[in-house]
XYZ file of C-alpha atoms in Angstrom:
678
model
C -61.435 10.044 52.777
C -64.616 8.347 53.450
C -64.585 5.814 56.402
C -64.991 2.575 55.271
C -67.226 1.028 57.898
C -71.033 -0.877 59.109
C -73.101 -1.082 62.074
C -72.467 -3.864 64.718
C -75.157 -6.390 63.792
C -78.250 -7.026 66.039
C -77.416 -9.720 68.283
C -78.225 -10.472 72.018
C -75.623 -8.776 73.613
C -76.067 -5.547 71.293
C -78.734 -3.759 69.906
C -77.053 -0.317 69.839
C -75.997 -0.858 65.508
C -72.924 1.924 66.604
C -71.355 2.836 63.836
C -67.594 3.850 63.499
C -66.151 7.248 64.245
C -62.832 8.039 62.136
C -60.984 10.968 62.136
C -60.706 12.580 58.696
C -57.340 12.805 59.142
C -56.913 8.727 59.338
C -56.470 6.365 56.041
C -58.579 3.628 55.805
C -57.712 1.458 53.077
C -60.679 -0.148 51.023
C -59.906 -3.559 51.230
C -60.091 -3.824 55.360
C -63.021 -4.070 57.588
C -64.183 -1.853 60.595
C -67.811 -3.173 62.682
C -69.508 -1.387 65.523
C -68.354 0.851 68.228
C -64.467 1.673 67.120
C -62.842 5.051 67.320
C -60.110 5.630 65.354
C -57.901 8.842 66.310
C -55.818 11.518 63.982
C -53.453 10.559 61.260
C -54.195 6.505 62.085
C -53.004 4.102 58.861
C -55.298 1.234 59.067
C -53.694 -1.149 56.055
C -54.975 -3.372 53.635
C -56.720 -6.592 55.123
C -57.426 -5.637 58.787
C -60.674 -7.177 60.309
C -61.469 -4.644 63.575
C -65.219 -6.215 64.805
C -66.294 -4.733 67.893
C -69.597 -6.736 67.225
C -69.384 -8.656 70.453
C -67.126 -6.823 72.912
C -66.565 -3.040 72.630
C -65.982 -0.284 72.616
C -62.458 -0.002 70.858
C -60.044 3.383 70.792
C -56.886 3.287 68.447
C -54.625 6.829 69.679
C -53.261 9.327 67.270
C -50.752 8.346 64.564
C -50.917 4.477 65.487
C -50.635 2.107 62.595
C -52.125 -0.998 62.383
C -50.655 -2.877 59.437
C -51.464 -5.862 56.557
C -53.375 -8.350 58.075
C -54.147 -7.160 61.864
C -57.275 -8.812 63.476
C -58.773 -7.054 66.901
C -61.638 -8.543 68.235
C -63.007 -8.548 72.040
C -64.912 -10.894 74.557
C -68.706 -9.950 75.784
C -66.948 -9.223 78.854
C -63.932 -7.918 80.371
C -62.860 -4.209 79.775
C -59.706 -1.617 80.544
C -59.550 1.545 81.591
C -58.392 4.091 79.227
C -56.412 6.982 79.611
C -59.640 8.510 79.784
C -60.872 6.881 82.387
C -63.709 5.222 80.529
C -64.067 1.346 80.282
C -63.176 -0.432 76.738
C -62.752 -3.870 75.333
C -59.447 -2.829 73.902
C -57.219 0.541 73.328
C -54.291 1.063 71.748
C -51.990 4.296 72.250
C -50.749 6.984 70.335
C -48.085 6.332 68.317
C -48.277 2.320 68.214
C -47.266 -0.026 65.714
C -49.648 -3.301 65.397
C -47.681 -4.983 62.193
C -48.246 -7.579 60.041
C -51.073 -10.815 61.111
C -50.874 -9.680 64.752
C -54.171 -10.546 66.649
C -54.711 -8.221 69.442
C -58.013 -9.852 71.658
C -59.630 -8.109 74.214
C -59.788 -7.381 77.135
C -56.575 -5.589 76.033
C -54.714 -2.979 76.562
C -51.307 -2.050 74.390
C -49.859 1.536 75.907
C -48.228 4.431 73.869
C -45.141 4.177 71.552
C -45.531 0.273 71.446
C -44.363 -2.234 68.929
C -45.945 -5.202 68.307
C -44.640 -7.678 66.067
C -45.284 -9.885 63.001
C -47.723 -12.478 64.340
C -48.049 -11.936 68.171
C -51.011 -12.265 70.025
C -52.163 -10.501 72.715
C -55.125 -11.299 74.525
C -56.352 -10.981 78.027
C -53.864 -8.248 78.881
C -51.827 -4.825 79.594
C -48.731 -3.816 77.871
C -46.955 -0.837 79.277
C -45.620 2.319 77.406
C -42.740 1.877 75.249
C -42.340 -1.965 75.130
C -41.513 -3.568 72.527
C -42.833 -7.202 71.353
C -41.235 -9.049 68.729
C -42.454 -12.019 66.208
C -44.692 -14.875 67.131
C -45.121 -13.735 70.471
C -47.618 -14.569 73.233
C -48.971 -12.457 75.816
C -52.232 -13.632 78.299
C -53.588 -12.883 81.033
C -50.357 -10.344 82.535
C -49.581 -6.816 82.396
C -45.935 -6.223 81.219
C -44.599 -3.202 82.669
C -43.447 -0.093 80.783
C -40.224 -0.227 78.718
C -39.828 -3.954 78.409
C -38.574 -6.265 75.585
C -40.481 -9.450 74.666
C -37.949 -11.960 72.325
C -39.708 -13.301 69.534
C -41.231 -16.684 70.103
C -41.783 -15.823 73.993
C -44.827 -17.126 75.707
C -45.805 -14.980 78.511
C -48.407 -16.416 80.327
C -47.677 -15.227 84.574
C -46.766 -12.610 85.954
C -43.374 -13.802 86.944
C -42.515 -14.162 83.386
C -43.776 -10.836 82.263
C -41.677 -9.334 85.634
C -38.346 -10.678 84.599
C -38.270 -9.402 81.142
C -35.334 -7.175 80.475
C -35.979 -3.210 79.543
C -35.967 -2.448 75.928
C -32.842 -1.004 74.205
C -32.473 1.979 72.977
C -31.864 0.603 69.279
C -35.570 -1.142 69.475
C -36.954 2.000 70.915
C -35.534 3.598 67.832
C -36.767 0.809 65.436
C -40.290 1.436 67.027
C -40.138 5.291 66.427
C -38.912 4.412 62.799
C -41.770 2.026 62.181
C -43.620 4.584 63.040
C -42.377 7.193 60.818
C -42.528 4.816 57.664
C -46.141 4.021 58.386
C -47.325 8.249 58.539
C -45.520 8.941 55.497
C -47.408 5.580 54.101
C -50.532 7.612 55.220
C -49.602 10.532 53.718
C -48.948 8.746 50.032
C -52.236 6.841 50.074
C -54.201 10.300 50.472
C -51.919 11.473 47.904
C -52.803 9.283 45.893
C -56.685 9.406 45.829
C -56.539 13.380 45.961
C -56.334 14.523 42.043
C -54.750 17.918 42.777
C -51.606 16.166 44.451
C -51.388 13.194 41.828
C -51.361 16.218 39.496
C -48.690 18.116 40.119
C -46.245 15.065 40.543
C -47.518 14.187 36.946
C -46.618 17.783 36.199
C -43.261 17.228 37.274
C -42.912 13.979 35.484
C -44.079 15.901 32.496
C -41.517 18.680 32.397
C -38.957 15.608 32.955
C -39.663 14.143 29.498
C -40.214 17.913 27.793
C -36.817 18.380 28.817
C -35.264 15.929 27.381
C -37.395 15.938 24.353
C -36.135 19.907 24.378
C -32.559 18.556 24.412
C -32.700 16.585 21.054
C -34.689 19.315 19.298
C -31.933 20.957 19.464
C -29.683 19.007 17.103
C -29.598 19.336 13.545
C -32.436 19.187 11.480
C -30.722 16.755 9.180
C -30.308 14.180 12.041
C -31.695 11.318 12.288
C -33.112 11.757 15.745
C -34.191 15.415 15.158
C -37.500 14.252 14.225
C -38.399 11.246 16.155
C -38.311 13.377 19.529
C -41.903 15.024 18.361
C -43.081 11.902 16.505
C -45.414 11.150 19.869
C -48.699 13.498 20.271
C -49.767 14.271 23.322
C -52.510 11.547 23.331
C -49.714 8.946 23.086
C -47.848 10.484 25.768
C -50.881 10.802 27.976
C -51.419 7.019 27.503
C -48.222 5.893 28.235
C -48.556 7.909 31.511
C -51.936 6.008 32.338
C -50.376 2.683 31.807
C -48.125 3.494 34.111
C -50.116 5.113 37.051
C -52.626 1.917 37.019
C -49.343 -0.083 37.604
C -49.018 -1.792 34.006
C -46.476 -2.117 31.735
C -46.013 -0.683 28.865
C -44.572 -2.611 25.757
C -44.364 -2.080 21.759
C -44.950 -4.183 19.110
C -44.490 -4.108 14.691
C -45.404 -5.797 11.691
C -44.953 -5.354 8.031
C -48.007 -5.186 5.908
C -48.280 -8.766 5.265
C -48.042 -10.275 8.865
C -50.260 -7.179 10.085
C -53.387 -8.710 7.394
C -52.395 -12.202 9.984
C -51.641 -10.748 13.188
C -48.245 -11.456 13.358
C -46.864 -9.011 15.377
C -42.995 -9.026 16.455
C -41.793 -6.985 19.555
C -39.708 -4.076 19.921
C -37.209 -4.167 22.606
C -38.287 -4.848 25.795
C -39.328 -1.522 28.241
C -38.360 -2.432 31.909
C -38.159 1.044 33.276
C -41.570 2.619 34.881
C -40.203 6.232 34.453
C -42.451 7.956 31.761
C -39.525 9.843 29.672
C -37.482 6.325 29.316
C -40.622 4.714 28.233
C -41.437 7.369 25.769
C -37.822 7.439 24.292
C -37.960 3.558 23.940
C -41.274 3.470 21.742
C -39.787 6.545 19.632
C -36.530 4.443 19.191
C -39.130 1.861 17.682
C -40.801 4.259 15.396
C -37.184 5.215 14.113
C -36.319 1.609 13.302
C -39.515 0.761 12.142
C -40.969 4.033 10.076
C -42.187 1.786 7.266
C -43.914 -0.726 9.399
C -47.581 -1.237 11.801
C -46.294 -0.233 15.413
C -48.888 -0.384 17.977
C -48.520 0.625 22.016
C -49.183 -2.153 24.572
C -50.571 -2.096 28.035
C -49.496 -5.154 30.351
C -51.264 -6.674 33.409
C -48.028 -8.353 34.562
C -49.947 -9.522 37.993
C -52.827 -11.018 35.723
C -50.570 -11.901 32.811
C -52.776 -10.133 30.459
C -53.400 -7.286 28.366
C -55.294 -3.796 29.054
C -54.847 -2.256 25.249
C -53.363 -1.997 22.119
C -53.264 0.558 20.351
C -51.945 1.413 16.377
C -49.650 4.168 16.753
C -47.578 4.299 13.254
C -48.897 2.737 9.791
C -46.432 2.688 7.204
C -44.825 5.178 6.047
C -44.361 7.053 9.060
C -47.637 8.604 9.968
C -48.383 8.547 13.659
C -52.275 7.625 14.307
C -54.100 10.110 16.596
C -57.115 9.103 18.584
C -59.620 8.772 15.932
C -57.453 6.328 13.744
C -56.045 8.741 11.134
C -52.962 10.138 10.772
C -51.335 13.419 12.977
C -51.085 15.082 10.120
C -54.661 15.000 8.727
C -57.258 17.290 10.236
C -58.296 16.946 14.006
C -62.122 14.871 14.264
C -64.698 17.856 15.652
C -67.026 16.356 18.159
C -69.261 18.623 16.339
C -69.068 17.349 12.502
C -71.588 14.027 13.847
C -73.104 16.112 16.833
C -74.399 19.445 17.984
C -74.704 20.785 21.636
C -77.525 22.999 22.922
C -77.445 26.040 24.547
C -76.552 23.904 28.104
C -73.697 22.524 26.752
C -75.088 19.035 26.616
C -74.460 16.433 24.073
C -77.256 15.912 22.148
C -77.024 13.487 18.676
C -78.098 14.709 16.015
C -79.659 12.745 13.167
C -76.780 11.715 11.342
C -75.345 10.409 14.535
C -73.741 6.721 14.620
C -74.506 6.451 18.668
C -78.038 6.614 19.163
C -80.263 8.279 22.109
C -79.728 4.453 23.930
C -76.348 4.865 24.184
C -76.155 8.357 24.469
C -78.213 7.564 27.946
C -75.801 4.739 28.836
C -72.833 7.070 28.218
C -74.328 10.038 30.813
C -74.956 7.834 33.227
C -71.851 5.674 33.074
C -69.898 9.172 33.423
C -72.265 10.243 36.182
C -71.160 7.485 38.570
C -67.775 8.314 37.983
C -66.771 5.305 35.906
C -64.796 5.077 32.121
C -66.405 4.513 29.221
C -64.481 2.219 26.558
C -64.851 0.865 22.716
C -63.948 -2.958 21.684
C -64.813 -4.420 18.151
C -64.593 -7.989 16.167
C -65.422 -9.555 13.167
C -67.739 -12.395 12.727
C -64.895 -14.717 13.293
C -63.407 -13.064 16.046
C -66.814 -12.783 17.363
C -67.739 -16.342 17.940
C -65.013 -17.377 19.504
C -65.803 -13.677 22.000
C -62.029 -12.675 21.011
C -62.461 -8.567 21.217
C -60.417 -5.781 20.298
C -59.798 -2.404 21.692
C -60.507 0.564 20.035
C -58.334 3.612 20.864
C -58.794 4.436 24.842
C -60.951 7.124 25.423
C -59.585 9.233 28.351
C -61.580 11.954 28.608
C -64.650 12.398 30.807
C -66.453 15.109 28.977
C -69.918 13.422 27.454
C -69.240 14.675 24.038
C -65.630 13.956 23.816
C -66.900 9.833 24.765
C -69.294 10.355 22.253
C -67.141 11.426 19.233
C -64.782 8.641 19.792
C -67.459 6.186 19.756
C -68.729 7.927 16.759
C -65.176 7.472 15.522
C -64.954 3.500 16.153
C -68.469 3.084 15.084
C -67.394 4.331 11.591
C -63.876 3.071 11.522
C -65.369 -0.198 12.081
C -68.548 0.009 10.098
C -69.060 -3.786 9.172
C -68.115 -5.336 12.563
C -69.193 -6.144 15.948
C -68.986 -3.307 18.166
C -69.638 -2.895 21.764
C -70.041 -0.272 24.788
C -67.479 -1.058 27.795
C -68.396 0.657 31.462
C -65.190 0.337 33.777
C -64.856 0.808 37.350
C -61.420 1.950 37.183
C -61.222 1.723 41.146
C -62.404 -1.870 41.656
C -60.609 -2.885 37.997
C -63.927 -4.438 36.620
C -66.354 -3.988 34.223
C -69.768 -2.737 34.841
C -71.303 -3.053 31.417
C -71.029 -4.733 28.333
C -73.554 -2.789 25.399
C -73.702 -4.002 21.801
C -73.991 -1.288 20.206
C -73.583 -1.739 16.455
C -73.603 -5.220 14.741
C -72.511 -6.115 10.907
C -74.617 -4.351 7.920
C -75.510 -1.423 10.743
C -77.854 -3.559 12.174
C -79.844 -2.466 14.871
C -78.270 -3.808 18.302
C -80.100 -6.994 19.720
C -80.509 -5.060 23.167
C -82.270 -2.279 21.945
C -84.650 -4.558 19.853
C -85.374 -7.142 22.450
C -86.064 -4.568 25.088
C -88.607 -2.512 22.664
C -90.290 -5.656 22.331
C -90.165 -6.536 25.958
C -92.053 -3.572 26.736
C -94.366 -3.655 24.013
C -95.287 -7.574 24.749
C -95.248 -6.845 28.773
C -97.934 -6.216 30.887
C -98.941 -6.110 34.363
C -101.480 -8.704 36.202
C -104.355 -6.674 37.476
C -108.006 -7.777 39.497
C -109.588 -6.868 36.064
C -106.893 -7.695 33.247
C -106.769 -4.289 32.100
C -103.444 -2.772 31.193
C -101.807 0.224 33.349
C -101.896 3.684 33.087
C -99.063 5.353 31.348
C -97.698 6.783 34.520
C -97.314 3.363 35.745
C -96.130 1.693 32.177
C -93.197 4.357 32.181
C -91.734 2.684 35.468
C -92.499 -0.978 34.056
C -90.263 -0.247 30.854
C -87.910 1.226 32.855
C -87.833 -1.945 34.778
C -87.861 -4.355 32.007
C -85.299 -2.589 29.970
C -83.022 -3.413 32.653
C -84.152 -7.232 33.233
C -84.158 -7.270 29.078
C -80.017 -6.328 29.488
C -79.232 -8.960 31.802
C -80.950 -11.595 30.181
C -79.196 -10.552 26.977
C -75.941 -10.357 28.144
C -76.810 -14.681 29.626
C -77.063 -12.845 33.079
C -79.726 -14.179 35.583
C -82.367 -11.970 37.885
C -83.152 -12.706 41.514
C -84.792 -10.564 43.833
C -84.040 -9.648 47.820
C -86.265 -7.757 50.658
C -85.353 -6.589 54.500
C -87.432 -4.660 56.830
C -86.067 -1.433 58.002
C -83.393 -2.932 60.412
C -81.827 -5.504 58.618
C -81.380 -3.231 56.281
C -78.992 -0.844 58.271
C -77.103 -4.187 58.415
C -77.242 -5.577 54.991
C -78.956 -8.825 55.915
C -80.527 -9.371 52.619
C -83.136 -12.539 52.557
C -84.383 -13.881 48.648
C -87.967 -14.332 47.662
C -87.096 -17.210 45.822
C -85.117 -18.276 42.775
C -86.269 -16.857 39.411
C -84.738 -19.430 36.801
C -86.669 -18.260 34.039
C -85.104 -15.750 31.164
C -88.427 -14.625 29.765
C -88.585 -11.152 30.518
C -92.348 -11.169 31.144
C -91.548 -14.346 33.792
C -88.928 -12.184 35.582
C -91.217 -9.315 35.821
C -94.125 -11.025 37.234
C -92.012 -12.707 40.297
C -90.722 -9.354 40.705
C -94.226 -7.778 41.265
C -95.245 -10.691 43.164
C -91.929 -10.228 45.556
C -92.950 -6.533 45.981
C -96.511 -7.401 46.679
C -95.605 -10.244 49.495
C -93.242 -7.330 51.087
C -95.069 -4.241 51.327
C -93.602 -2.279 53.411
C -89.879 -3.473 53.204
C -86.868 -2.761 50.784
C -86.828 -4.592 47.892
C -84.269 -4.889 45.463
C -83.202 -6.804 42.124
C -79.968 -8.292 41.440
C -78.146 -9.558 38.447
C -75.965 -12.142 38.610
C -73.575 -13.584 36.216
C -73.715 -17.651 36.658
C -70.558 -18.250 34.526
C -68.408 -16.315 37.176
C -70.334 -16.181 40.163
C -70.698 -12.927 41.089
C -72.718 -10.161 41.196
C -73.342 -7.529 38.221
C -75.959 -5.865 39.523
C -78.026 -4.695 42.886
C -80.785 -1.997 42.128
C -83.414 -0.996 45.029
C -86.841 -1.160 43.341
C -89.230 -0.586 46.902
C -88.379 0.979 49.861
C -90.510 1.357 52.640
C -93.408 3.649 52.844
C -93.056 4.388 49.689
C -96.111 2.942 47.803
C -98.946 4.675 46.507
C -102.139 4.569 48.852
C -104.374 2.227 46.543
C -107.794 3.529 45.351
C -110.847 1.740 46.922
C -112.426 1.360 43.789
C -112.968 -1.776 41.840
C -111.465 0.329 38.687
C -108.303 0.821 40.132
C -105.434 -1.042 38.572
C -102.430 0.540 40.115
C -99.128 -1.237 39.770
C -97.036 -1.970 42.886
C -94.030 -0.523 40.831
C -96.184 2.715 41.764
C -94.244 3.237 45.148
C -90.624 3.196 43.324
C -91.996 5.292 40.363
C -92.538 7.880 42.759
C -88.746 7.734 44.985
C -86.837 7.787 41.576
C -89.523 9.420 38.411
C -91.178 12.352 40.861
C -89.273 15.542 39.664
C -87.770 17.675 43.145
C -87.271 21.141 42.372
C -84.205 23.187 44.439
C -83.270 26.807 44.815
C -79.865 26.206 44.942
C -78.739 22.985 43.243
C -78.845 22.966 39.302
C -81.008 20.867 37.240
C -78.088 18.650 36.573
C -77.039 18.115 40.836
C -80.863 17.168 41.268
C -80.686 14.524 38.544
C -77.260 12.613 39.846
C -78.750 12.530 43.454
C -81.735 10.901 42.210
C -79.450 8.427 40.215
C -77.180 7.894 43.177
C -80.098 7.043 45.334
C -82.054 5.017 42.838
C -78.881 2.675 42.931
C -78.754 2.636 46.722
C -76.275 4.728 47.093
C -75.487 6.893 50.367
C -75.109 10.656 49.716
C -73.042 12.662 51.774
C -71.252 16.494 51.475
C -67.968 18.264 52.410
C -66.809 21.709 52.767
C -63.368 23.296 52.462
C -62.166 26.965 52.388
C -59.871 28.356 50.015
C -56.614 27.621 52.149
C -57.774 23.750 52.907
C -58.988 23.566 49.386
C -55.625 23.838 48.224
C -54.377 21.117 50.532
C -57.470 18.735 49.607
C -58.571 18.998 53.809
C -62.058 18.326 53.307
C -64.600 18.489 56.006
C -68.038 16.652 56.476
C -71.257 18.620 56.580
C -73.800 17.092 58.920
C -74.342 13.102 58.202
C -77.489 12.934 55.704
C -78.939 9.198 56.852
C -82.284 9.916 54.636
C -82.525 7.776 51.404
C -85.759 10.630 50.040
C -84.534 13.161 47.352
C -86.473 16.207 48.932
C -84.964 15.564 51.951
C -81.173 15.071 50.973
C -81.710 17.860 48.771
C -83.417 20.073 51.913
C -79.496 19.185 53.838
C -77.435 20.005 50.911
C -78.742 23.526 50.768
C -78.434 23.151 54.587
C -74.557 22.700 53.989
C -74.353 25.464 51.298
C -76.218 27.711 53.440
C -73.369 27.038 56.518
C -70.625 27.866 54.427
C -71.352 29.767 51.477
C -68.068 31.416 51.247
C -66.329 27.601 50.651
C -66.378 25.321 48.260
C -68.445 22.015 48.549
C -68.836 19.171 46.736
C -71.069 16.223 46.873
C -70.284 12.900 47.743
C -71.995 9.313 46.505
C -71.045 6.500 48.735
C -71.472 2.770 48.422
C -71.976 1.580 51.852
C -71.407 -1.986 50.824
C -68.178 -1.791 48.875
C -66.942 1.057 51.210
C -65.805 3.019 48.604
C -67.091 6.455 47.078
C -68.646 6.273 43.436
C -68.886 10.221 42.944
C -67.066 13.332 44.001
C -68.716 16.559 42.231
C -68.179 20.270 42.986
C -71.475 21.929 43.874
C -70.104 25.523 44.706
C -67.534 27.706 44.595
C -66.375 30.767 46.625
């Protein structure tokens, strides 16, 4: 997986901006933090909450097959070094097959040898621990050298060399226990890597499906007049897929029922509680509920037990025993086809027809969300529920194909024609929403977002020296930025702007251009222009802020150094300060090796401030998801990135090659797209 890392910040004692070096076979959890000159060897596990900061003292080294567990802190002083096994100087050296367990602190200068065990909440500072040592819980080791194969009991304070020399030898049981911990964490590392590997997870899901299918097959062997003969076939593949997805995300599954009278008042009753997390058991319990309440409404529930909230409500049966399909109709009715309201062009890309409920704006939003790896959902509310923000979910959209997603959106719009309907963009990994956009209002009135955006674009013009409007080219980018601003303001968000020079950009040390208090599009756009004008040679980014949740909902770079168009010296030149970024994001870039979709994806990723990377694998490594990285791509210009991608493709012509989009700040991948196959 991608290393979660950042450069050391520029300080009086460190100006090298060193980046961590993490072996491709190691697993680094996204909630850990690695800064500066840190070398991580093969097959290392770095668990959530770990902080490894070589920002004062450095470098650090973590040896092969070692594990750093939850909450471990590793830091070092500016002065003081130890000699590693490679005879180089380090602030902190951790050897092979060593376990640094929960909440332990290792502060350099410190040396920990091979096959060691450092217990919970223990502290090692300015010390050297020999090979095979066992340090139990809540121990303090400072200013000493522990000989090899010694045992430090829990709560011990070892601060003199005399105390260190008196320590007993580690027993065979202790050594065996330390080896067991290493093996357990190696298994955890493999499991985490499997969880992020689609091919690995697919194999496990296939086994679960076989288990369920074998159960239902045995049920169908009963006589046809048996009461259970049809129950095993009541659930469609879509419902089974919903259940599997809920369980895979750690959610609990339940079911509720209501007769027609209670259904009108939303007075649902619970079916028997489902405690199991096995798919076959859950599906069997749901079938039992359907059979017991064949004349009632039955709905499937997904519950987040930690947040104590529901993540899905989906009706799966209506009175008369009709099992509901994805479009809200019974399973016995004809299935919904994407071509009923839409058409596809010769390239297979989705285009709305004249009768489509989803307009061009919605299609563009869906394309952008799917391109960035987000999931798409829909919610609806009548006028009463809309006033109290009590939204209900439409059937969950599992597909990542544009035509199928848009077909599901049209189905939701048609089913709730007299209600409010909004489009949801979901980051499944971070478990948060990235977009909420109302796409339908009662009586089919146009969306406020689209109407206000259009009016904002028509009313807004850039200030210039002679008061004239800008050219069409400038206005197209202005409309794009003002559209973003309008959408943020329509959702009640605030807009701000930040800047950073090239050095501060590398360390994400942004400065604010000042608070923007206004909620008018024209005022906000004027403030953005003023910041760009004040910082023509810096990076400038626009921020969307949710003042209620006190969090950022969007960060988009709108200017980069060197991208500004050279202004004409004539008085008639009225080029906007946005013209620089229009070159970055709007200038078409051609490629002989990459198709148009890939080039568009690259431009979209770069426009949002993401990094681009590439990986390759031969046929054997592809089957085991053992990808290797191509040369790092440092540039953020489309032409440079495409050139580096083409170089990687040429070097690995007979292999699989995939494009990676990386959010460097959140330390996670936002896109993985295959761009070459053997």
